Tab-separated table of C-alpha atoms in Angstrom:
chain	number	residue	atom	x	y	z
A	10	MET	CA	45.300	-15.139	-17.007
A	11	LYS	CA	46.845	-11.678	-16.953
A	12	ALA	CA	45.716	-11.073	-20.518
A	13	GLY	CA	42.118	-11.462	-19.381
A	14	VAL	CA	42.274	-8.616	-16.846
A	15	PRO	CA	42.346	-5.772	-19.416
A	16	GLN	CA	39.470	-7.449	-21.249
A	17	LEU	CA	37.450	-7.634	-18.040
A	18	VAL	CA	38.169	-3.978	-17.283
A	19	THR	CA	37.136	-3.018	-20.817
A	20	PHE	CA	33.940	-5.029	-20.452
A	21	LEU	CA	33.071	-3.337	-17.149
A	22	VAL	CA	33.787	0.103	-18.583
A	23	LEU	CA	31.528	-0.635	-21.541
A	24	CYS	CA	28.777	-1.825	-19.207
A	25	LEU	CA	29.086	1.339	-17.136
A	26	ALA	CA	28.997	3.465	-20.256
A	27	ALA	CA	25.874	1.632	-21.423
A	28	TRP	CA	24.165	2.242	-18.071
A	29	ILE	CA	25.038	5.935	-18.122
A	30	ALA	CA	23.824	6.239	-21.702
A	31	ALA	CA	20.570	4.513	-20.749
A	32	ALA	CA	20.010	6.960	-17.906
A	33	GLN	CA	20.776	9.974	-20.080
A	34	SER	CA	18.288	8.873	-22.734
A	35	TYR	CA	15.680	7.730	-20.202
A	36	PRO	CA	12.836	7.493	-20.793
A	37	SER	CA	12.832	6.747	-24.501
A	38	GLY	CA	9.070	6.275	-24.581
A	39	PRO	CA	5.937	6.079	-22.401
A	40	VAL	CA	6.267	4.791	-18.841
A	41	ARG	CA	3.663	2.452	-17.321
A	42	LEU	CA	2.781	2.347	-13.623
A	43	VAL	CA	1.170	-1.032	-12.930
A	44	ILE	CA	-0.984	-1.344	-9.799
A	45	GLY	CA	-2.700	-4.413	-8.384
A	46	TYR	CA	-5.879	-2.713	-7.219
A	47	PRO	CA	-9.122	-1.508	-8.866
A	48	PRO	CA	-9.447	2.099	-10.071
A	49	GLY	CA	-10.698	4.642	-7.546
A	50	GLY	CA	-9.043	3.229	-4.444
A	51	SER	CA	-6.136	4.675	-2.481
A	52	ALA	CA	-3.544	2.901	-4.630
A	53	GLY	CA	-5.122	4.075	-7.864
A	54	VAL	CA	-5.458	7.720	-6.936
A	55	THR	CA	-1.949	7.791	-5.450
A	56	ALA	CA	-0.575	6.298	-8.656
A	57	ARG	CA	-2.381	8.902	-10.755
A	58	VAL	CA	-0.983	11.782	-8.726
A	59	LEU	CA	2.486	10.229	-9.098
A	60	ALA	CA	1.954	9.661	-12.836
A	61	ASP	CA	1.119	13.332	-13.374
A	62	GLU	CA	4.284	14.420	-11.566
A	63	LEU	CA	6.527	11.899	-13.311
A	64	THR	CA	5.101	12.976	-16.675
A	65	ARG	CA	6.056	16.556	-15.893
A	66	ASP	CA	9.489	15.699	-14.487
A	67	LEU	CA	10.560	13.024	-16.978
A	68	GLY	CA	9.118	14.691	-20.054
A	69	ALA	CA	7.329	11.521	-21.185
A	70	ALA	CA	3.823	10.165	-20.855
A	71	VAL	CA	3.322	8.129	-17.683
A	72	ILE	CA	0.148	6.040	-17.618
A	73	VAL	CA	-1.525	4.014	-14.865
A	74	ASP	CA	-2.385	0.386	-15.651
A	75	ASN	CA	-4.805	-1.258	-13.167
A	76	ARG	CA	-4.352	-5.038	-12.931
A	77	PRO	CA	-6.281	-6.021	-9.784
A	78	GLY	CA	-6.523	-9.436	-8.199
A	79	ALA	CA	-4.693	-12.128	-6.219
A	80	ALA	CA	-3.345	-9.750	-3.564
A	81	ALA	CA	-1.635	-7.637	-6.247
A	82	THR	CA	0.396	-10.591	-7.550
A	83	ILE	CA	-0.974	-10.232	-11.096
A	84	ALA	CA	0.416	-6.709	-11.322
A	85	SER	CA	3.648	-7.710	-9.594
A	86	ASP	CA	4.236	-10.598	-11.998
A	87	ILE	CA	3.790	-8.296	-15.005
A	88	VAL	CA	6.491	-5.976	-13.683
A	89	ALA	CA	8.802	-8.814	-12.589
A	90	ARG	CA	8.788	-10.119	-16.178
A	91	ALA	CA	9.126	-6.698	-17.848
A	92	GLN	CA	12.219	-5.370	-19.544
A	93	PRO	CA	14.392	-3.663	-16.895
A	94	ASP	CA	14.489	-0.354	-18.730
A	95	GLY	CA	12.495	1.786	-16.304
A	96	ARG	CA	9.442	1.901	-18.540
A	97	THR	CA	7.344	-0.636	-16.605
A	98	LEU	CA	7.130	0.082	-12.890
A	99	LEU	CA	5.090	-1.207	-9.966
A	100	VAL	CA	3.122	0.825	-7.420
A	101	ASN	CA	2.412	-1.506	-4.527
A	102	TRP	CA	2.335	-2.159	-0.809
A	103	HIS	CA	4.634	-4.693	0.890
A	104	GLN	CA	5.141	-7.995	-0.959
A	105	ALA	CA	5.083	-9.758	2.426
A	106	VAL	CA	1.275	-9.587	2.278
A	107	ALA	CA	1.072	-11.664	-0.912
A	108	LYS	CA	3.843	-13.945	0.319
A	109	ALA	CA	1.862	-14.761	3.459
A	110	LEU	CA	-1.452	-15.296	1.650
A	111	LEU	CA	-0.279	-17.441	-1.264
A	112	LYS	CA	1.604	-20.709	-0.983
A	113	LYS	CA	3.556	-20.027	-4.156
A	114	LEU	CA	4.289	-16.812	-6.036
A	115	PRO	CA	5.193	-16.667	-9.733
A	116	TYR	CA	8.118	-14.386	-8.859
A	117	ASP	CA	10.589	-13.883	-6.025
A	118	PRO	CA	9.565	-10.823	-3.940
A	119	GLU	CA	13.117	-10.080	-2.819
A	120	ARG	CA	15.041	-10.991	-5.963
A	121	ASP	CA	12.807	-9.710	-8.775
A	122	PHE	CA	12.284	-6.065	-7.762
A	123	ILE	CA	14.375	-3.015	-6.968
A	124	PRO	CA	12.779	-0.746	-4.336
A	125	ILE	CA	12.896	2.883	-5.457
A	126	SER	CA	10.984	4.840	-2.816
A	127	ARG	CA	7.949	4.946	-0.632
A	128	VAL	CA	5.521	7.435	-2.188
A	129	ALA	CA	2.704	8.047	0.294
A	130	SER	CA	1.303	6.679	3.544
A	131	ALA	CA	-2.018	6.884	5.364
A	132	ALA	CA	-4.044	5.751	8.332
A	133	THR	CA	-7.515	4.237	8.210
A	134	ILE	CA	-10.731	4.946	10.115
A	135	LEU	CA	-12.677	2.348	12.085
A	136	VAL	CA	-16.419	2.752	11.587
A	137	VAL	CA	-19.462	0.719	12.561
A	138	HIS	CA	-23.010	0.570	11.280
A	139	PRO	CA	-25.206	3.154	13.103
A	140	SER	CA	-27.525	0.387	14.301
A	141	LEU	CA	-24.898	-0.897	16.731
A	142	PRO	CA	-25.583	0.364	20.278
A	143	VAL	CA	-22.066	1.723	20.789
A	144	ARG	CA	-20.782	5.293	20.878
A	145	SER	CA	-17.120	4.820	21.746
A	146	LEU	CA	-14.285	2.423	21.014
A	147	LYS	CA	-14.386	0.993	24.555
A	148	GLU	CA	-18.116	0.301	24.223
A	149	PHE	CA	-17.553	-1.349	20.855
A	150	ILE	CA	-14.750	-3.606	22.112
A	151	ALA	CA	-16.934	-4.764	25.019
A	152	PHE	CA	-19.899	-5.294	22.666
A	153	ALA	CA	-17.853	-7.269	20.117
A	154	LYS	CA	-16.009	-9.307	22.756
A	155	ALA	CA	-19.371	-10.580	24.028
A	156	ARG	CA	-20.323	-11.627	20.474
A	157	PRO	CA	-17.400	-13.560	18.930
A	158	ASN	CA	-17.799	-14.043	15.151
A	159	GLN	CA	-21.261	-12.456	15.234
A	160	LEU	CA	-20.155	-9.138	13.707
A	161	ALA	CA	-19.189	-9.092	10.024
A	162	ALA	CA	-16.191	-6.978	9.023
A	163	ALA	CA	-16.118	-5.617	5.455
A	164	LEU	CA	-12.792	-5.967	3.633
A	165	GLY	CA	-11.829	-4.217	0.415
A	166	GLY	CA	-10.091	-7.438	-0.673
A	167	ILE	CA	-7.875	-10.133	0.815
A	168	GLY	CA	-4.499	-8.553	1.530
A	169	ALA	CA	-5.826	-4.985	1.223
A	170	SER	CA	-5.062	-2.403	3.898
A	171	SER	CA	-8.606	-2.810	5.247
A	172	HIS	CA	-7.922	-6.523	5.706
A	173	VAL	CA	-4.574	-6.114	7.465
A	174	SER	CA	-5.808	-3.296	9.724
A	175	THR	CA	-8.858	-5.363	10.738
A	176	LEU	CA	-6.666	-8.365	11.530
A	177	GLN	CA	-4.250	-6.299	13.578
A	178	PHE	CA	-7.039	-4.579	15.499
A	179	ALA	CA	-8.792	-7.889	16.223
A	180	LYS	CA	-5.534	-9.427	17.419
A	181	VAL	CA	-4.640	-6.553	19.758
A	182	ALA	CA	-8.195	-6.160	21.094
A	183	GLY	CA	-8.809	-9.901	21.445
A	184	LEU	CA	-11.842	-9.895	19.135
A	185	LYS	CA	-13.184	-12.332	16.550
A	186	PHE	CA	-14.994	-11.059	13.454
A	187	THR	CA	-16.490	-12.829	10.484
A	188	MET	CA	-14.385	-11.450	7.633
A	189	VAL	CA	-16.260	-10.710	4.386
A	190	SER	CA	-14.095	-9.824	1.390
A	191	TYR	CA	-15.264	-7.664	-1.527
A	192	LYS	CA	-13.577	-6.646	-4.757
A	193	GLY	CA	-12.601	-3.134	-3.717
A	194	GLY	CA	-13.451	-0.529	-1.112
A	195	GLY	CA	-16.586	0.625	-2.976
A	196	PRO	CA	-18.489	-2.667	-2.701
A	197	ALA	CA	-17.261	-3.053	0.881
A	198	SER	CA	-18.735	0.366	1.772
A	199	VAL	CA	-22.036	-0.599	0.134
A	200	SER	CA	-22.188	-3.703	2.344
A	201	LEU	CA	-21.773	-1.514	5.437
A	202	LEU	CA	-24.480	0.867	4.233
A	203	SER	CA	-26.930	-1.992	3.758
A	204	GLY	CA	-26.134	-3.529	7.137
A	205	GLU	CA	-24.809	-6.695	5.525
A	206	THR	CA	-21.607	-5.958	7.450
A	207	GLN	CA	-21.295	-3.964	10.658
A	208	VAL	CA	-17.582	-3.125	10.970
A	209	MET	CA	-15.101	-1.590	8.539
A	210	PHE	CA	-11.644	-0.083	8.375
A	211	SER	CA	-11.035	2.065	5.300
A	212	SER	CA	-9.331	5.223	4.093
A	213	VAL	CA	-10.359	8.704	5.177
A	214	PRO	CA	-11.789	9.864	1.790
A	215	ALA	CA	-13.779	6.651	1.367
A	216	LEU	CA	-15.524	6.975	4.723
A	217	LEU	CA	-15.901	10.705	5.400
A	218	PRO	CA	-18.971	11.112	3.117
A	219	LEU	CA	-20.679	8.191	4.901
A	220	ILE	CA	-19.760	9.621	8.302
A	221	LYS	CA	-21.072	13.098	7.416
A	222	ALA	CA	-24.313	11.558	6.137
A	223	GLY	CA	-24.755	9.654	9.401
A	224	LYS	CA	-24.530	6.298	7.624
A	225	ALA	CA	-21.353	5.177	9.394
A	226	ARG	CA	-20.303	5.874	12.988
A	227	PRO	CA	-16.576	6.623	13.417
A	228	LEU	CA	-14.781	5.256	16.473
A	229	MET	CA	-11.078	5.781	15.850
A	230	VAL	CA	-8.376	6.850	13.419
A	231	SER	CA	-5.796	4.049	13.250
A	232	GLN	CA	-2.891	6.162	14.460
A	233	ARG	CA	-1.912	7.288	17.934
A	234	GLN	CA	-3.100	10.863	17.446
A	235	GLY	CA	-6.104	12.118	15.501
A	236	SER	CA	-5.807	13.437	11.970
A	237	ALA	CA	-6.512	16.919	10.647
A	238	LEU	CA	-8.051	15.134	7.656
A	239	ALA	CA	-10.671	13.578	9.944
A	240	PRO	CA	-11.510	16.264	12.534
A	241	GLY	CA	-13.332	15.155	15.651
A	242	ILE	CA	-12.381	11.477	15.321
A	243	PRO	CA	-9.997	10.337	18.076
A	244	GLY	CA	-6.694	8.608	17.533
A	245	SER	CA	-5.992	5.392	19.412
A	246	VAL	CA	-4.534	7.166	22.473
A	247	GLU	CA	-7.528	9.469	22.917
A	248	ALA	CA	-9.891	6.548	22.256
A	249	GLY	CA	-8.281	4.669	25.146
A	250	PHE	CA	-6.548	2.027	23.041
A	251	PRO	CA	-2.901	3.164	22.856
A	252	ASP	CA	-1.522	-0.283	21.963
A	253	PHE	CA	-2.987	-0.063	18.457
A	254	GLU	CA	-1.530	1.783	15.489
A	255	PHE	CA	-1.800	0.962	11.798
A	256	THR	CA	-0.684	2.816	8.697
A	257	PHE	CA	-0.328	1.605	5.151
A	258	TRP	CA	1.716	2.955	2.278
A	259	PHE	CA	2.394	2.641	-1.428
A	260	GLY	CA	5.840	2.580	-2.965
A	261	LEU	CA	7.499	2.510	-6.367
A	262	PHE	CA	9.413	-0.550	-7.582
A	263	ALA	CA	11.354	-1.434	-10.764
A	264	PRO	CA	12.179	-4.854	-12.228
A	265	ALA	CA	15.464	-6.365	-11.088
A	266	GLY	CA	18.297	-5.451	-13.441
A	267	THR	CA	17.125	-1.882	-13.990
A	268	PRO	CA	20.286	0.266	-14.300
A	269	GLN	CA	21.070	2.144	-11.110
A	270	PRO	CA	21.235	5.528	-12.912
A	271	ILE	CA	17.593	5.016	-13.941
A	272	VAL	CA	16.653	3.978	-10.401
A	273	GLY	CA	18.385	7.118	-9.153
A	274	ARG	CA	16.572	9.276	-11.705
A	275	LEU	CA	13.206	7.883	-10.646
A	276	PHE	CA	14.006	8.334	-6.961
A	277	GLN	CA	14.863	11.982	-7.547
A	278	SER	CA	11.550	12.436	-9.372
A	279	VAL	CA	9.604	10.938	-6.468
A	280	LYS	CA	11.534	13.075	-4.002
A	281	ALA	CA	10.889	16.230	-6.035
A	282	SER	CA	7.182	15.492	-6.325
A	283	ALA	CA	6.907	14.955	-2.553
A	284	ALA	CA	8.449	18.378	-1.971
A	285	SER	CA	5.740	20.037	-4.065
A	286	GLN	CA	3.020	21.744	-2.046
A	287	GLU	CA	0.595	21.048	-4.874
A	288	VAL	CA	1.273	17.322	-4.627
A	289	ARG	CA	0.997	17.363	-0.841
A	290	THR	CA	-2.352	19.117	-1.128
A	291	LYS	CA	-3.617	16.598	-3.699
A	292	LEU	CA	-2.551	13.659	-1.536
A	293	ALA	CA	-4.062	15.236	1.587
A	294	ARG	CA	-7.420	15.395	-0.170
A	295	LEU	CA	-7.069	11.652	-0.672
A	296	GLY	CA	-6.234	11.078	2.969
A	297	MET	CA	-2.586	10.372	2.150
A	298	ASP	CA	0.660	11.970	3.305
A	299	ALA	CA	3.644	12.358	0.978
A	300	ALA	CA	6.256	10.054	2.511
A	301	PRO	CA	9.342	9.627	0.299
A	302	SER	CA	12.156	7.389	1.519
A	303	ALA	CA	15.561	8.850	2.319
A	304	SER	CA	17.053	6.734	-0.485
A	305	PRO	CA	16.384	3.485	-2.372
A	306	ALA	CA	18.672	1.715	0.116
A	307	ALA	CA	16.717	3.140	3.052
A	308	PHE	CA	13.462	1.972	1.461
A	309	ALA	CA	14.918	-1.536	1.041
A	310	SER	CA	15.979	-1.514	4.696
A	311	ASP	CA	12.490	-0.484	5.816
A	312	LEU	CA	10.956	-3.286	3.745
A	313	ALA	CA	13.259	-5.852	5.332
A	314	ALA	CA	12.291	-4.660	8.820
A	315	GLU	CA	8.528	-4.545	8.190
A	316	GLY	CA	8.177	-7.830	6.293
A	317	PRO	CA	8.407	-10.315	9.200
A	318	ARG	CA	5.745	-8.442	11.193
A	319	LEU	CA	3.263	-8.522	8.313
A	320	GLU	CA	3.954	-12.175	7.533
A	321	SER	CA	3.501	-13.104	11.195
A	322	LEU	CA	0.174	-11.278	11.314
A	323	LEU	CA	-1.175	-12.984	8.197
A	324	LYS	CA	0.343	-16.470	8.225
A	325	ASP	CA	-2.135	-18.097	10.603
A	326	ILE	CA	-5.361	-16.934	8.975
A	327	ASP	CA	-7.499	-19.106	6.731
A	328	ALA	CA	-7.676	-16.828	3.684
A	329	LYS	CA	-7.017	-17.084	-0.007
A	330	ALA	CA	-6.082	-14.171	-2.218
A	331	ASP	CA	-8.940	-13.128	-4.510
């Protein structure tokens, strides 16, 4: 038995040396950021800003690979099955959303990924079609409460931030909408423009052009205070609905088994990019705030705390991931 101890120590030393060597040579080729949403949305533009910064910091090409569908599980499965060498990474929201919407996942959300860092976060705006006879959030809540399931809410996809924010708002306000899911925020906005739907939560950049053109009436930013990115639109406190707050985020994940030195290298890159005023300005134009985690461990802790709330919100709805 004693003879095996030196062998074990040697093995562990060799493993450590291999991990350090991997980190020092990382990346040895192009890096792919896989996202589970269509191009042009908040996830896609956030990933492209991150890709530009990682390319500069890592000294290797970082490309964005859009694999939309099934509440981002297609993209997640690709990364879960990838080689854990730091060259295939996932940009995603919380896996609790997919877990709540699908009976069975092709991967284990907790076991198959290493959280690296949150990258950016944002609020949404609640807008209604201009034909609705409401001018404030209080008027809208009264109007909708008197018409259960008669107003159609546009969703940018099952499990998307627009979906979760609509569900949370309806739950807190005691409202019932007919949920209509589209393949992305663009088609959802078109449905609001045409009057096919009458209610929509979406990101600031997606809705501001419609608001300025008078084609969508803003009622509230989904955070307690208003946003400088959406001047003149009240936050939930000013709108008289202080019990409601919703923000979404996108984070960076690696396949399980990725050497910790590589995870650490990627975290430092995300942290450095978030400190850049240029990056903050780019994200602000997209309605996003740079929001890096304090550490990979802190990000994992935040995920563990947020997961049960999201699952509870979504578990009772009759929805299937598209």
